[in-house]
Amino acid sequence: MGFDIQPELLALARNVEDGLGEVFRAIDSNARAWGEKLLWTFSKARVSEAAFRGSCGYGYGDMGREILDKVYSLAFDCESALVRHNFVSGTHALSVALFGVLRPGDVLLSVAGQPYDTLTQVIGIGEGEKLEGICAGSLRDFGVEYRQIDLTADGKLDFEAIKAQAKSAKVVYLQRSRGYSLRPAITIEEIKALNECVKAINPEAILMVDNCYGEFVENMEPSAVGADLIIGSLIKNPGGGLAETGGYIAGKKSLVELASYRLTAIGMGSEVGCTLNQTRYMLQGFFMAPEVTANALKTAAFARGLFRALGYRCLPEEGEKVSDIITVLVLENEKALCAFCKGIQKGAPVDSFLTPEPWDMPGYDSKVIMAAGAFTAGASIELSADGPIRPPYAAWIQGGLTFPTGRMGILLAAQEMLDSGLLQI
Ligand SMILES: *Cc1c(COP(=O)(O)O)cnc(C)c1O
């Protein structure tokens, strides 16, 4: 009974874990602070059993919906929040926020290079249906100008370039997480400095942060250091593995209101929208989220420790401040990447018997391999790994609802590489 992990690999894993005591203590102490804050938040927002009842139809006067918004805004230190199951994904929530606040003639300035792949079509700089050369229905199609400032060679915000362009921007847009790139995540400290830099030049600018994968990783969110809007997905960190779908937009009241007009209709905003039976999952998931995020962070730290010991380059680098749940393992060849993903799939609680194969995913110029076996389809707060089949053959891994299962997933991935003769101990 049980998984077959080679004794040498188990010994190495024990060694790696022995060295992670301090890292794990820091993760636990951050989760504890968030847990205490959330408990206070739930009490302050007067979460009650009646809030779980949900609604159908228009959803007028849905008390649970209002309480959920209140819980998020208190936890994230901001005026207002719009937390809804009918955001179909993080991209949808980001799109609603962008279309909610930008007007024809405005400038959208991205300050950490090109945003996440799925947003390029929203902005109008990606592939997709074109009308006279412009993505139909995109921000560009509506007359919003897009400008971009890349990170410096060492992955930092380019403050000189930002100073030069901040004046003309309506929205200064920042993606906090590394996403599918090799650049570092942007830390809360850097976001604070960015806010100060931008507002000194242009107090009217809206600092909008794509907060996907960042929630609960540090001791506060970007909204606590001046970000005017933060946006994320509920099948990532803040759903705690329980939310079945959804997203959130949180920040300044007037801006959240504008976004709510885009989600529903002008004049209705956040006052309508039935919650069906989702409110309890969303509230309980949020309550669990700091602990679940801590498990994902421990899984990530263990993966980096183990694969560093096996001789691979792993990101975030040793000693680098962690500000999202993503880890990149640079596996250097196709076979290693495929074996790794195969092992991760074996360690999933759902669909463990499937074998992931590289496939041509729409919007990518090379094949992509993905391993995921999740209770919630596509939820990447659950252990998952993927990577494009091209140099440097890196696996992006994230999630892990519990550390014991996340750890075993990583061990099975390493064991699969050993079994395929791609690794020796
Ligand atoms: C996940 C993610 C998004 C949104 O992706 P969806 O798959 O639409 O939820 C946007 N930005 C970043 C950095 C992400 O990680």
CSV table of C-alpha atoms in Angstrom, one decimal, residues 11 21 31 51-52 69 73 77 81 89 111 135 140-141 159 166 195 197 210 272 278 299 306 363 402 414 417-418:
chain,number,residue,atom,x,y,z
A,11,ALA,CA,16.2,10.8,2.4
A,21,GLY,CA,12.3,25.2,9.2
A,31,ALA,CA,-1.0,32.7,7.8
A,51,ALA,CA,-26.1,35.1,4.9
A,52,PHE,CA,-25.7,31.6,3.4
A,69,ASP,CA,-18.4,42.3,-0.3
A,73,SER,CA,-13.2,45.2,1.7
A,77,ASP,CA,-8.1,47.5,3.7
A,81,ALA,CA,-15.5,45.2,-3.1
A,89,SER,CA,-12.5,33.9,-14.5
A,111,VAL,CA,4.4,49.1,-16.0
A,135,CYS,CA,-9.1,43.3,-32.1
A,140,ARG,CA,-8.2,49.8,-28.6
A,141,ASP,CA,-11.3,49.3,-30.7
A,159,PHE,CA,11.0,54.2,-12.1
A,166,ALA,CA,2.8,58.7,-15.5
A,195,ASN,CA,2.1,54.2,-5.9
A,197,CYS,CA,6.0,57.6,-7.5
A,210,ASP,CA,-3.8,42.3,-11.3
A,272,VAL,CA,-28.6,43.1,-8.3
A,278,GLN,CA,-22.5,30.1,-3.8
A,299,THR,CA,4.7,23.0,-1.4
A,306,LEU,CA,14.3,19.5,-3.7
A,363,GLY,CA,-3.0,31.4,-28.6
A,402,THR,CA,-2.6,20.7,1.8
A,414,ALA,CA,10.8,13.6,-9.2
A,417,MET,CA,12.0,11.6,-13.7
A,418,LEU,CA,14.2,9.0,-11.9
